[in-house]
Coordinates of C-alpha atoms and ligand atoms in Angstrom, one line a residue:
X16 CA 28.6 -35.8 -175.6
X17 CA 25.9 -34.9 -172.9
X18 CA 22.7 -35.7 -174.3
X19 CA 19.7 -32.9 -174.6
X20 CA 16.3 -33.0 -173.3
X21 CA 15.3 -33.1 -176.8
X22 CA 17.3 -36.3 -177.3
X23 CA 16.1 -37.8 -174.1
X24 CA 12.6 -36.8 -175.3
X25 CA 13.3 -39.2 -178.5
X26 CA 13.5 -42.6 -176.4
X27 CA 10.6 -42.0 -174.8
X28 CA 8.4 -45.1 -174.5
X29 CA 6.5 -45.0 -177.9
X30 CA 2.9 -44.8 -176.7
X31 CA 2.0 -48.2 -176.5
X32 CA 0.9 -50.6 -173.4
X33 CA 2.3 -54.0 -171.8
X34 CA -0.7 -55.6 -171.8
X35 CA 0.2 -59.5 -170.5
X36 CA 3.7 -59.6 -171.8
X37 CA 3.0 -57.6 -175.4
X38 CA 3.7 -54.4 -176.3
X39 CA 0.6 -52.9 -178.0
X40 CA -1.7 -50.0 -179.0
X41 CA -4.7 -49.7 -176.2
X42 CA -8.2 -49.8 -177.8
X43 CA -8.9 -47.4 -174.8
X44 CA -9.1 -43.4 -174.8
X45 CA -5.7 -41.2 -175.6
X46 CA -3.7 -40.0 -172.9
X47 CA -1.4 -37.0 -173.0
X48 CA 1.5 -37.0 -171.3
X49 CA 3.1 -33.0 -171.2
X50 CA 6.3 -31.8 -170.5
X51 CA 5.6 -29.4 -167.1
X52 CA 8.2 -27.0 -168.3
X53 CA 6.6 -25.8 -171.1
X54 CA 3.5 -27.9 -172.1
X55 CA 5.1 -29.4 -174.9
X56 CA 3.6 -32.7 -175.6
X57 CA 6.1 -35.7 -174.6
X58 CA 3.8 -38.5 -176.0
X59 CA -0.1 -39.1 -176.8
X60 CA -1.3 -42.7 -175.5
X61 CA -3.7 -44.9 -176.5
X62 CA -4.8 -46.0 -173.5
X63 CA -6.5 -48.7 -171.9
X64 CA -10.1 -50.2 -172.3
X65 CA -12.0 -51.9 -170.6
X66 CA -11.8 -55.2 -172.6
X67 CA -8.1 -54.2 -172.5
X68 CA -7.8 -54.7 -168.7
X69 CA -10.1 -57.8 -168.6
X70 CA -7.3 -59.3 -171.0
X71 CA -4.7 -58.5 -168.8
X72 CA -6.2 -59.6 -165.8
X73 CA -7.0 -62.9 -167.7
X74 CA -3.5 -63.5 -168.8
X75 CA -2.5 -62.5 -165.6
X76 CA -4.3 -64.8 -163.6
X77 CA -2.8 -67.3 -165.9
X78 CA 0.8 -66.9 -165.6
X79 CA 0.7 -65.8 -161.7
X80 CA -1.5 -69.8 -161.6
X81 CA 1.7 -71.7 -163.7
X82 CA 3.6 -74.1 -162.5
X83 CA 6.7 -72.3 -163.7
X84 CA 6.0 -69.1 -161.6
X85 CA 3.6 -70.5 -159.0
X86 CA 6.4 -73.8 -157.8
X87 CA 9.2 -71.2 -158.0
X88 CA 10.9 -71.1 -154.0
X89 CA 11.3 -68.0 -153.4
X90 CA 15.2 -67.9 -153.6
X91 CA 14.5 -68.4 -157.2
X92 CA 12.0 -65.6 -157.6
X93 CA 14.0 -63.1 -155.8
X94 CA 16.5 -63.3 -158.9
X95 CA 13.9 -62.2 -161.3
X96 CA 13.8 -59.1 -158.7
X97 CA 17.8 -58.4 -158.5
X98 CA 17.9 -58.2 -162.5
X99 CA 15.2 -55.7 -162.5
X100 CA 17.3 -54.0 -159.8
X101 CA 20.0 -54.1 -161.7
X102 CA 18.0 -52.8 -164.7
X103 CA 16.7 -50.0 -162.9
X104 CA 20.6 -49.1 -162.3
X105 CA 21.9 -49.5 -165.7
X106 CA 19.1 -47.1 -166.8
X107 CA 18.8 -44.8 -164.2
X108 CA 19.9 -42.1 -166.1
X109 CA 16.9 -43.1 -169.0
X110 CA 14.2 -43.2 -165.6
X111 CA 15.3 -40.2 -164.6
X112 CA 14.9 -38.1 -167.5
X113 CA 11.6 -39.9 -168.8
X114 CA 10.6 -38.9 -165.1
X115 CA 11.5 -35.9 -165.3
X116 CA 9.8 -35.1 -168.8
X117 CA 6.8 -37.5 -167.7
X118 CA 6.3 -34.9 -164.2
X119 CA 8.4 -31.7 -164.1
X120 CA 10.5 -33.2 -161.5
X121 CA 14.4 -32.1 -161.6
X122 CA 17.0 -34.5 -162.4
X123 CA 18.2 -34.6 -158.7
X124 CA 15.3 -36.3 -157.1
X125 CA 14.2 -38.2 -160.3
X126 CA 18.2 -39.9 -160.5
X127 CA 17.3 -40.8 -156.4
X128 CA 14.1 -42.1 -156.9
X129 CA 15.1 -44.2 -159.7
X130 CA 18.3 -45.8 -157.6
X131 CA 15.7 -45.9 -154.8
X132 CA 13.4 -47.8 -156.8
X133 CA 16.2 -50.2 -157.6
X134 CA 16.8 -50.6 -154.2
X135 CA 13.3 -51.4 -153.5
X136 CA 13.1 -54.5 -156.1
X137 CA 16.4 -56.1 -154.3
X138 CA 15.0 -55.1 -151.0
X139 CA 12.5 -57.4 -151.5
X140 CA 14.1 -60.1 -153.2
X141 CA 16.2 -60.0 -150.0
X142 CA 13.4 -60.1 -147.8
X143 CA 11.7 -62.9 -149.6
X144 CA 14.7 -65.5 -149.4
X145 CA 14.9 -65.0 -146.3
X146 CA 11.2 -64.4 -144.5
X147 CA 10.5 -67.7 -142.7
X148 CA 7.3 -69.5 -142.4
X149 CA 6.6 -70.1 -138.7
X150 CA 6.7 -73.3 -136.7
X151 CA 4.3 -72.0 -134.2
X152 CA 4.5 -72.7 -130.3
X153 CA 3.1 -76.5 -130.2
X154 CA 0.2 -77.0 -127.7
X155 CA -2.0 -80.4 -128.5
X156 CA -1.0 -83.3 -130.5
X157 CA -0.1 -81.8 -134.0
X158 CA 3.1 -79.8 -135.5
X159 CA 1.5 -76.5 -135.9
X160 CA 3.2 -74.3 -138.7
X161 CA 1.6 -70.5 -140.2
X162 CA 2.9 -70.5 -143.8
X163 CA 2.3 -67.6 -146.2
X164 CA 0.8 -67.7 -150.0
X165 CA 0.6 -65.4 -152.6
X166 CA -2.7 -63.6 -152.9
X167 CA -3.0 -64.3 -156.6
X168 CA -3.4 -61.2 -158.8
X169 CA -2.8 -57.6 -157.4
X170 CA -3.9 -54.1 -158.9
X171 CA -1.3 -50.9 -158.1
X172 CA -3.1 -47.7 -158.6
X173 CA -0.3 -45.1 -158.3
X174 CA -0.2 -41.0 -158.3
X175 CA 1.7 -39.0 -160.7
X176 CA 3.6 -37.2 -158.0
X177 CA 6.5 -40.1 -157.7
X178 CA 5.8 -42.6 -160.1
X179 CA 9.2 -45.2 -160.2
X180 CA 9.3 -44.8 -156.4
X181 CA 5.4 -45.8 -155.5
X182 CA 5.6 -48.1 -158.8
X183 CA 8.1 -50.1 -156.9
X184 CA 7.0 -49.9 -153.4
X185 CA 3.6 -51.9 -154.5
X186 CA 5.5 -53.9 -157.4
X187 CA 8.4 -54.8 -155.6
X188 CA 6.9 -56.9 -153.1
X189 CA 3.7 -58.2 -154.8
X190 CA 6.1 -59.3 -157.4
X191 CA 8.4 -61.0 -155.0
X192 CA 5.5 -62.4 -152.5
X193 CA 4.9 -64.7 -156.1
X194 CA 1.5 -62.6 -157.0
X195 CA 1.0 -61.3 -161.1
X196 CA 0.3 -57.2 -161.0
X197 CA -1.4 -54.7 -163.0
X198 CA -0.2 -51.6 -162.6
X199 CA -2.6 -48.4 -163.6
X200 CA -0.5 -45.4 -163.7
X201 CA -2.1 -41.8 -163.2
X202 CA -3.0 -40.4 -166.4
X203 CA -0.7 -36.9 -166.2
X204 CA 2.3 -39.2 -165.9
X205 CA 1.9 -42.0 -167.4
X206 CA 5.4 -43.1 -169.2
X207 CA 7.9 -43.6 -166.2
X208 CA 5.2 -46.8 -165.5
X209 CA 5.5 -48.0 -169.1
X210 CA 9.5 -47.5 -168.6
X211 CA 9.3 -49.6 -165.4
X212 CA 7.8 -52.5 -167.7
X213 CA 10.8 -52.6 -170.5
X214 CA 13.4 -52.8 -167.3
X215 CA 10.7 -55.8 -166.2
X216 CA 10.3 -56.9 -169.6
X217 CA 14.5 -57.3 -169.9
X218 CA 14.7 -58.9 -166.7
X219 CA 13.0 -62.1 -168.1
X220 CA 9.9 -62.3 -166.4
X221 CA 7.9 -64.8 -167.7
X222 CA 5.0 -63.0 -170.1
X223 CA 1.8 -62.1 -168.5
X224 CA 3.1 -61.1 -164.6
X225 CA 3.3 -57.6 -165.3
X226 CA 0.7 -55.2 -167.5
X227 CA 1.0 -51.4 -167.0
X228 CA -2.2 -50.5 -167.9
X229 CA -2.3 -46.1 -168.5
X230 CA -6.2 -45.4 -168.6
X231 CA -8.7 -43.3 -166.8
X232 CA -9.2 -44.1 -163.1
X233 CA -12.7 -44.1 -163.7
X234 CA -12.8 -46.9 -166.1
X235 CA -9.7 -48.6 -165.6
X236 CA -8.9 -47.8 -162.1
X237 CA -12.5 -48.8 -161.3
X238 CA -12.5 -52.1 -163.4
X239 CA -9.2 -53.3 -161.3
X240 CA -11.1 -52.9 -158.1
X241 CA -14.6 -54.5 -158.8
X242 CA -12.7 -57.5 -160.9
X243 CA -13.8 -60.7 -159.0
X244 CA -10.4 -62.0 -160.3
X245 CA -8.4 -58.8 -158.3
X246 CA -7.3 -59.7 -155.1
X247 CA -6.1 -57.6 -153.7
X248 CA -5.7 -53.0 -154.5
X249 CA -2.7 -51.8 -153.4
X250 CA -3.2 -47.9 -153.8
X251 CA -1.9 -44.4 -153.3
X252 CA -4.1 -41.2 -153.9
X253 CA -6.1 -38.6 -152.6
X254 CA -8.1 -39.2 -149.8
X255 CA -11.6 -39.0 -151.4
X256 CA -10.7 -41.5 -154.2
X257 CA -9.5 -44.1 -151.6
X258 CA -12.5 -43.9 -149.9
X259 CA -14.5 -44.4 -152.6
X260 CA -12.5 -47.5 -153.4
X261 CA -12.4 -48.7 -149.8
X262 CA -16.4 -48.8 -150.0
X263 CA -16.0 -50.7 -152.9
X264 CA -13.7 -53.6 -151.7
X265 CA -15.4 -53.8 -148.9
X266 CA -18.3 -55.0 -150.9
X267 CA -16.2 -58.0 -152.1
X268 CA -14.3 -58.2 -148.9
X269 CA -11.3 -57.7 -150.3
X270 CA -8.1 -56.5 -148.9
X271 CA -7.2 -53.2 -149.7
X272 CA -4.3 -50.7 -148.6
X273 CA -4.5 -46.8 -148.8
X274 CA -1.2 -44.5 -148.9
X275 CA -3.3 -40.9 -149.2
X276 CA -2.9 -37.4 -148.9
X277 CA -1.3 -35.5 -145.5
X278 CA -1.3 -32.0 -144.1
X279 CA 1.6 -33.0 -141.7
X280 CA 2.5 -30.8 -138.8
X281 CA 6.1 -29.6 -138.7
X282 CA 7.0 -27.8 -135.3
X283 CA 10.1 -26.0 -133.7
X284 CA 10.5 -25.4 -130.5
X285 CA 12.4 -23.0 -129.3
X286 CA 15.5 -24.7 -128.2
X287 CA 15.7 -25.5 -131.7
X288 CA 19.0 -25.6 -133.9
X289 CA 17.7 -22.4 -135.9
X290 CA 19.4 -23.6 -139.1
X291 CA 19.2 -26.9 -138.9
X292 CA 15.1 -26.3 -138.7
X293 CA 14.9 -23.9 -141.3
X294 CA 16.5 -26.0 -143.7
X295 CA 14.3 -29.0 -142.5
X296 CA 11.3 -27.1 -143.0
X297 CA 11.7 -25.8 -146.4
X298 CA 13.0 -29.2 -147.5
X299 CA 9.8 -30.4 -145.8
X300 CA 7.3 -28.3 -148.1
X301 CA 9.7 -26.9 -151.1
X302 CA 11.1 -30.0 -152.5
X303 CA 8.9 -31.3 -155.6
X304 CA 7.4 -27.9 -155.3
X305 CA 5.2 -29.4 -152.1
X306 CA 3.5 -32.3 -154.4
X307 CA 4.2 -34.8 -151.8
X308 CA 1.7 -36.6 -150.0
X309 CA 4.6 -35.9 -146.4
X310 CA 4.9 -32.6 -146.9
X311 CA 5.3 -30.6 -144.4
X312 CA 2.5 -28.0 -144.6
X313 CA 1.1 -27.0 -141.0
X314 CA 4.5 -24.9 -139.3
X315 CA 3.9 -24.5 -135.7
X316 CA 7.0 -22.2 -134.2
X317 CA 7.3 -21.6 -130.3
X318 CA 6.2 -18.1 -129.4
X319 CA 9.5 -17.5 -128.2
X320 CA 11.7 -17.5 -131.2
X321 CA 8.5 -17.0 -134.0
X322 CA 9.2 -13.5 -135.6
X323 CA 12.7 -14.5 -135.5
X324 CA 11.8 -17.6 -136.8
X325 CA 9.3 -16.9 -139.3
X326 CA 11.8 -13.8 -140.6
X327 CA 14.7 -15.9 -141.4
X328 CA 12.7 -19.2 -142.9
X329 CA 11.2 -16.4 -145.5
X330 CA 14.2 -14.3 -146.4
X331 CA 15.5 -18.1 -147.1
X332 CA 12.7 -19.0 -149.4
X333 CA 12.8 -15.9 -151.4
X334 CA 16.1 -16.8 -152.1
X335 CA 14.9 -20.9 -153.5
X336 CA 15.5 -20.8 -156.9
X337 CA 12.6 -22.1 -159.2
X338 CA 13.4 -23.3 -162.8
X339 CA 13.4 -26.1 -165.2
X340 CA 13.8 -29.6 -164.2
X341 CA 17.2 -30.2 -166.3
X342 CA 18.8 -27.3 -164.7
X343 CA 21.5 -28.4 -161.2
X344 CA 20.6 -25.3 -159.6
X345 CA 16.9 -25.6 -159.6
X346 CA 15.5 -26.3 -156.2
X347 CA 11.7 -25.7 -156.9
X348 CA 10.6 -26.9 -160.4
X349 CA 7.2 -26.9 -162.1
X350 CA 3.8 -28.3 -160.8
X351 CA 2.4 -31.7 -162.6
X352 CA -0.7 -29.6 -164.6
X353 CA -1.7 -26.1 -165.3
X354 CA -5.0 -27.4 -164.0
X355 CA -2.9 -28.4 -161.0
X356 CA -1.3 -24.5 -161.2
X357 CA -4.7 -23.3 -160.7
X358 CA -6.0 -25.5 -157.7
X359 CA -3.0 -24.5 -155.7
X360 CA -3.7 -20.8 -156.5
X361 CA -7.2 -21.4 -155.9
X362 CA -5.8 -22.2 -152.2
X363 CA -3.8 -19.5 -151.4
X364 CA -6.7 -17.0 -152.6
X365 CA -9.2 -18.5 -150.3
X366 CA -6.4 -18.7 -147.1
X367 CA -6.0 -14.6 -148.4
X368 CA -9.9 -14.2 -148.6
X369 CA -10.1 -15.8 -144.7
X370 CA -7.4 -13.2 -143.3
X371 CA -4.3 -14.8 -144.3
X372 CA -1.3 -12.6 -144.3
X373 CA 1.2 -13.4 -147.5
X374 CA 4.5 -13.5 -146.4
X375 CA 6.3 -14.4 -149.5
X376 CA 5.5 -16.2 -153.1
X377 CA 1.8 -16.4 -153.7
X378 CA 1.7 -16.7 -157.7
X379 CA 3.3 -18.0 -160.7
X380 CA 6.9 -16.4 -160.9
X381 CA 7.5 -14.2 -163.7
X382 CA 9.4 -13.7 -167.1
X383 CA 9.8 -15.7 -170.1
X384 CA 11.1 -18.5 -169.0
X385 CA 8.0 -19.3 -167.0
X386 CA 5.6 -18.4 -169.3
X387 CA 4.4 -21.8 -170.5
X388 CA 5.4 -24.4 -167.5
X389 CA 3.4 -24.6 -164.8
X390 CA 5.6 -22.9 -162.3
X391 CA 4.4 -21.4 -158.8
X392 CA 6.3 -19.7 -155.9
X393 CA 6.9 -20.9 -152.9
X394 CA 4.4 -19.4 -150.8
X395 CA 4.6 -18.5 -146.6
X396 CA 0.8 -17.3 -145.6
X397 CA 0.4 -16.4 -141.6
X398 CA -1.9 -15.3 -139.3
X399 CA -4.5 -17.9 -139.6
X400 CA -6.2 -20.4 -137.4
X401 CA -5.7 -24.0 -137.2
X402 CA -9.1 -24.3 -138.2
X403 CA -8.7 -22.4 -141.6
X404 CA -9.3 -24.1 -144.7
X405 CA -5.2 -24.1 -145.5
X406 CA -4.4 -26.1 -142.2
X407 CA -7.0 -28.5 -143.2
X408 CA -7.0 -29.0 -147.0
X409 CA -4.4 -30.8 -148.3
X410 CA -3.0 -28.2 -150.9
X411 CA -0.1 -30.6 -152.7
X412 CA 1.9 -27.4 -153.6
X413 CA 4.6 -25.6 -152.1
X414 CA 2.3 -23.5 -149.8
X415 CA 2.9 -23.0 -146.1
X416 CA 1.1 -22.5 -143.0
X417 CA 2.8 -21.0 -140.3
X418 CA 1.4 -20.6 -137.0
X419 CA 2.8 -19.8 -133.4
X420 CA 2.5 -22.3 -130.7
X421 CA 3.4 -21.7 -126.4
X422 CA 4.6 -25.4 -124.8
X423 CA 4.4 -28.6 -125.4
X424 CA 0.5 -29.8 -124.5
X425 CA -0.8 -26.5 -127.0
X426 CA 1.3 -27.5 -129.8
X427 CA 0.6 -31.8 -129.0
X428 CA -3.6 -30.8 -129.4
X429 CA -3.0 -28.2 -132.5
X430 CA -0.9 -30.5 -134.5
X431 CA -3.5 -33.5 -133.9
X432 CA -6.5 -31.4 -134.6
X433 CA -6.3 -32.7 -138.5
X434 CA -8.1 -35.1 -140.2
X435 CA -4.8 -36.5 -141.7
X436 CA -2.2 -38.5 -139.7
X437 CA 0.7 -38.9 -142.4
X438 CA 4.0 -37.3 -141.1
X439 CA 5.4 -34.9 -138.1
X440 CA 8.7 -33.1 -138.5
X441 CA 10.3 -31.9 -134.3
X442 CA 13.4 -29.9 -134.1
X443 CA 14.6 -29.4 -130.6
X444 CA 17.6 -30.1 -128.8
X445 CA 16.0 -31.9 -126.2
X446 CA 15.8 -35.7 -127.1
X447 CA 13.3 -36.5 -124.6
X448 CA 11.0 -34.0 -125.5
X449 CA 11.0 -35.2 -129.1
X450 CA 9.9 -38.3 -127.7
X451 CA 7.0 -37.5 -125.7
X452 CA 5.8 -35.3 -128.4
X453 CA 6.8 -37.6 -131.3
X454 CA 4.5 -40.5 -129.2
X455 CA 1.8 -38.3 -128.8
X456 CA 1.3 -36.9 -132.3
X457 CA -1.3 -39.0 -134.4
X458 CA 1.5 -39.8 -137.4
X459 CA 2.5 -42.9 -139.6
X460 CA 6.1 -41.0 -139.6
X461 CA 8.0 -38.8 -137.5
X462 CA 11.2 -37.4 -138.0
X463 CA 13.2 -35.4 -135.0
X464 CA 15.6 -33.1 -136.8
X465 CA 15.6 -34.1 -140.2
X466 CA 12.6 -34.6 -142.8
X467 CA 11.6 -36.6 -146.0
X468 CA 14.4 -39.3 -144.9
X469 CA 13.7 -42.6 -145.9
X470 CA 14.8 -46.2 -146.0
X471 CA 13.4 -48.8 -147.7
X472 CA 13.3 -51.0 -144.4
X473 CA 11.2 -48.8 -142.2
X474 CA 7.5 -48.9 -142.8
X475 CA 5.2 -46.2 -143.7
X476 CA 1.8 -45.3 -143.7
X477 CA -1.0 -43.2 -142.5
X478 CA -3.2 -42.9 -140.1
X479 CA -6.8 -41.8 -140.0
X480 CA -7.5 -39.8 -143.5
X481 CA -3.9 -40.7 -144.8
X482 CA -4.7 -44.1 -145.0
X483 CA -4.9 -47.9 -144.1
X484 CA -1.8 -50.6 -143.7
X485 CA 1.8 -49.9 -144.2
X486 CA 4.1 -50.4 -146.9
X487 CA 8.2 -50.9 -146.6
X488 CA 9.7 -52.9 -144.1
X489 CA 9.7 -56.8 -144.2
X490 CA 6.3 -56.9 -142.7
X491 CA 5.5 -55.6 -146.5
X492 CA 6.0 -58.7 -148.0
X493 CA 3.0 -60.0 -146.0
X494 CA 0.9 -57.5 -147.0
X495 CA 0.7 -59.5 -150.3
X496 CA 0.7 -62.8 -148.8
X497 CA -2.5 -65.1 -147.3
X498 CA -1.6 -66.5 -143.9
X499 CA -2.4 -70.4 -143.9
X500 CA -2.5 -72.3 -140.2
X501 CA -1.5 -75.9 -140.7
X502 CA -1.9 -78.5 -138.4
X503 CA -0.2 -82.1 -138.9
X504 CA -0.7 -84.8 -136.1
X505 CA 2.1 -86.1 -134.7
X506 CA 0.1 -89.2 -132.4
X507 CA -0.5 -91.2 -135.1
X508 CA -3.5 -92.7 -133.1
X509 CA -7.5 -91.8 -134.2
X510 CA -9.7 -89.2 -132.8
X511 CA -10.4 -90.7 -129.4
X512 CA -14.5 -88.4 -130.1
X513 CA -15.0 -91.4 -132.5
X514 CA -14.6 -94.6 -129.7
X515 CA -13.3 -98.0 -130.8
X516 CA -13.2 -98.2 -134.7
X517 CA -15.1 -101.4 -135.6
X518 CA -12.5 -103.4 -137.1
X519 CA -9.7 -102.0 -135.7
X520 CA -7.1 -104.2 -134.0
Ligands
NAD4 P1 -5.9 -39.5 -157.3 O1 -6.6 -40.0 -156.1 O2 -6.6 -38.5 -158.2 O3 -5.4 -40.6 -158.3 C1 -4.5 -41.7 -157.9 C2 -4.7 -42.8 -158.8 O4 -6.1 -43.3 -158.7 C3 -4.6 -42.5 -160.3 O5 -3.9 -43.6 -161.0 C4 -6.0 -42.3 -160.7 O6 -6.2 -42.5 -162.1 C5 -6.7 -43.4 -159.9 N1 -8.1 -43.2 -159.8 C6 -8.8 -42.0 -159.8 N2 -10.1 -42.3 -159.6 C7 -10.3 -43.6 -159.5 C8 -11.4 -44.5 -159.3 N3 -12.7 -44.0 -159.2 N4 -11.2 -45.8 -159.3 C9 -10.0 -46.3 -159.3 N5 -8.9 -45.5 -159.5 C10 -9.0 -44.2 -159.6 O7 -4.5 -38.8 -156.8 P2 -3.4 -38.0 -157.6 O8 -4.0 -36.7 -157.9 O9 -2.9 -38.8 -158.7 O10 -2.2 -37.9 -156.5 C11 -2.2 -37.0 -155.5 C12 -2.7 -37.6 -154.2 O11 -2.0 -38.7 -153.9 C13 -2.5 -36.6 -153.0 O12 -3.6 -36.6 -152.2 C14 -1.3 -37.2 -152.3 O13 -1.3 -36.9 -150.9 C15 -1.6 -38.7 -152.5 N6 -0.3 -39.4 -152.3 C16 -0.2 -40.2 -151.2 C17 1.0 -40.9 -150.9 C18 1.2 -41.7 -149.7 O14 2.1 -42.6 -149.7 N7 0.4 -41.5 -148.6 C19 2.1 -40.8 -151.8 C20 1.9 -40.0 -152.9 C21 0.7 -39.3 -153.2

């Protein structure tokens, strides 16, 4: 028989940390972890302290120094990474539904993050059997090689929006790269981490690699970055926290990379395959109600086809159904917080209070069945400059912007008038168009056609306020590596600087 939410609910993780290997009650503050749907309490945490962290950071400087992790070739590491792939398959369903309880997400994207997620982990353990040190291009008298290390111990301080998939994209490769991790999960969502660590736990890793660590980003989060035994912070957030904690690493001039918020441009031009863009548009902003840090927020439509446009992509999104995370049909399910709920209304009343006409959504849907979650509409708001405070904010909801563009060069300098640089969607039928405008649009990402696509093997990142580095690809390994030049003489023969050796024959 089909299990229930409640049932689900019942093997949630039980509240306590991996601290170094052990499952154990934090000495830290409680977290509460809420069901989105209806603010029913899923589990209360004891979270992290401080002396809590500096344990884990001691035991995991420990294990990541030992022989029997630190000697391992990589071939041999990269199994520990296919059985927590494997894992991750066998209890996809149980990630799914934890995710979904842990964030209001519905079952269909939480089942594809967690397969994603395994696909991540034997991505990587891929990637590190078969990255190659370099023999680089010989030019004096010694072998010259550039040979990679591990960095030592690495913090990963995720969102709440998609925890298995950003867990992995920092885990998966620090893991693999022969580092030990921490991983501080955001406090709304804090269990899908702690679930991440049984899979991790079952795949044999040897104890003290891997702590999830739930606890206040203040205290904890802050802790991991000033630690003089950290590394390296591998992090994704808004824009404001990364900044604060890029000051902060730079003090110890310590590597840090910053996945961060967007307020990506999506534009159609009017050559456009109408349906084609209208689907890709609301999948842009809609799906996980707009808490992604892609989504597509800023709509610029070519005069030309606008009202036309504009018409159709609303009658469509009226007709989105919003509803509870466990149901198929639901396309739009609840926001993370009501404290979330109210920052995104906050939003569309100050785009209303600057002239903003409300084409559809606007406010919590009504009826019983919405009366407890944290549900909002999806929301089309017009007539508004670039310049307004919706087409710069980054509103992490499903709100849209829609504004009309006339050719090419208008559209290039509205969609790059943003502090963010994250993600650019282009529909058109003409392929070298999308390229001029794809090259000349300040975006880590940009998708002609289609949007939200991703592959494990492509990198990603931001630009300007969305961030610093890029994650995915092979080139992500390396990210949580220290490059080593080594130079070995081949001549066998002394310095000639120093002259005759006294006593040499
Ligand atoms: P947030 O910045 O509030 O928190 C992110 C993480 O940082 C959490 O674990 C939090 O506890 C921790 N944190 C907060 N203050 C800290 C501090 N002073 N020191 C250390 N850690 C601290 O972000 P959020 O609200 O959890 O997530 C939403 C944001 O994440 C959005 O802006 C979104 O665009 C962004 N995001 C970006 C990407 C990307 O890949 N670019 C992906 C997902 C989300």
């Amino acid at each position: 028989m089909d299990k229930t939410a409640k049932d689900w609910a019942a093997e949630l993780p039980d509240g306590q940390l991996f601290l170094g290997g052990e499952w154990r009650q934090g000495t830290g503050a409680e977290i509460v972890s809420t069901f989105p749907a209806d603010g029913s309490v899923n589990r209360v945490l004891s979270g992290a302290s401080t002396s809590d962290g500096n344990e884990a950071i001691d035991r995991a400087k420990r294990a990541q120094a030992d022989p029997s992790w630190r000697a391992l070739r990589p071939h041999e590491r990269a199994r520990y990474l296919y059985r927590i792939a494997d894992g991750l398959e066998r209890n996809a369903a149980r990630v799914s539904h934890i995710q979904s309880l842990d964030t209001g997400k519905t079952l269909a994207e939480t089942q594809a993050l967690a397969l994603s997620a395994a696909g991540t982990f034997r991505y990587f353990g891929a990637v590190a059997e078969t990255m190659d040190d370099d023999l680089t291009a010989q030019r004096g008298t010694a072998l010259t090689l550039s040979v990679f290390d591990p960095l030592g111990v690495v913090a990963a301080i995720t969102p709440w929006n998609s925890p298995i998939a950003s867990d992995a994209q920092k885990v998966a490769p620090a893991l693999a790269a022969g580092n030990a991790v921490i991983l501080k999960p955001a406090s709304w969502a804090p269990l899908t981490a702690l679930e991440l660590a049984r899979i991790i736990d079952d795949a044999g890793l040897p104890k003290g690699l891997f702590s999830v660590l739930p606890g206040s980003g203040s205290q904890i989060g802050n802790l991991l970055v000033e630690h003089p035994d950290i590394a390296k912070v591998s992090f994704t957030g808004g824009t404001q926290t990364g900044r604060a904690l890029a000051h902060k690493a730079a003090e110890k001039l310590m590597p840090i990379s910053l996945e961060l918020g967007g307020k990506s441009p999506t534009i159609v031009f009017a050559d456009a395959d109408m349906n084609q863009a209208i689907a890709g548009v609301m999948f842009g902003i809609f799906s996980s109600s707009g808490q992604s840090c892609i989504a597509g927020s800023r709509l610029f439509v070519q005069r030309a086809v606008y009202d036309e446009f504009v018409a159709r992509l609303v009658a469509a999104t009226k007709a989105l159904r919003v509803g509870h995370p466990f149901d198929c049909a639901t396309q739009v399910a609840p926001l993370i917080h009501p404290d979330h709920q109210s920052e995104v209304a906050g939003h569309v009343n100050r785009a209303l209070e600057d002239g903003a006409t409300l084409l559809c959504g606007g406010k919590p849907p009504m009826g019983d069945s919405f009366a407890k979650g944290n549900y909002f509409e999806p929301t089309i708001l017009a007539d508004l400059p670039n310049t307004a405070r919706l087409c710069r904010d980054e509103v992490f909801g499903p709100v849209l912007a829609v504004l009309p563009f006339d050719d090419e060069a208008d559209v290039i300098a509205a969609a790059n008038d943003n502090d963010y640089g994250l993600a650019c969607g282009i529909w058109t039928r003409d392929f070298t168009r999308a390229w001029r405008v794809g090259r000349a649009i300040r975006a880590g990402t940009v998708w002609h056609n289609t949007y939200k696509q991703f592959s494990i093997s492509t990198p990603f990142g931001g630009d300007g306020d969305s961030g610093i580095g890029r994650e995915k690809g092979r080139q992500g390994l390396r990210a949580y590596m220290r490059q080593k030049s080594i130079y070995t003489d081949l001549s066998g023969a002394p310095h000639p600087w120093a002259g005759p050796i006294p006593g040499s024959t």
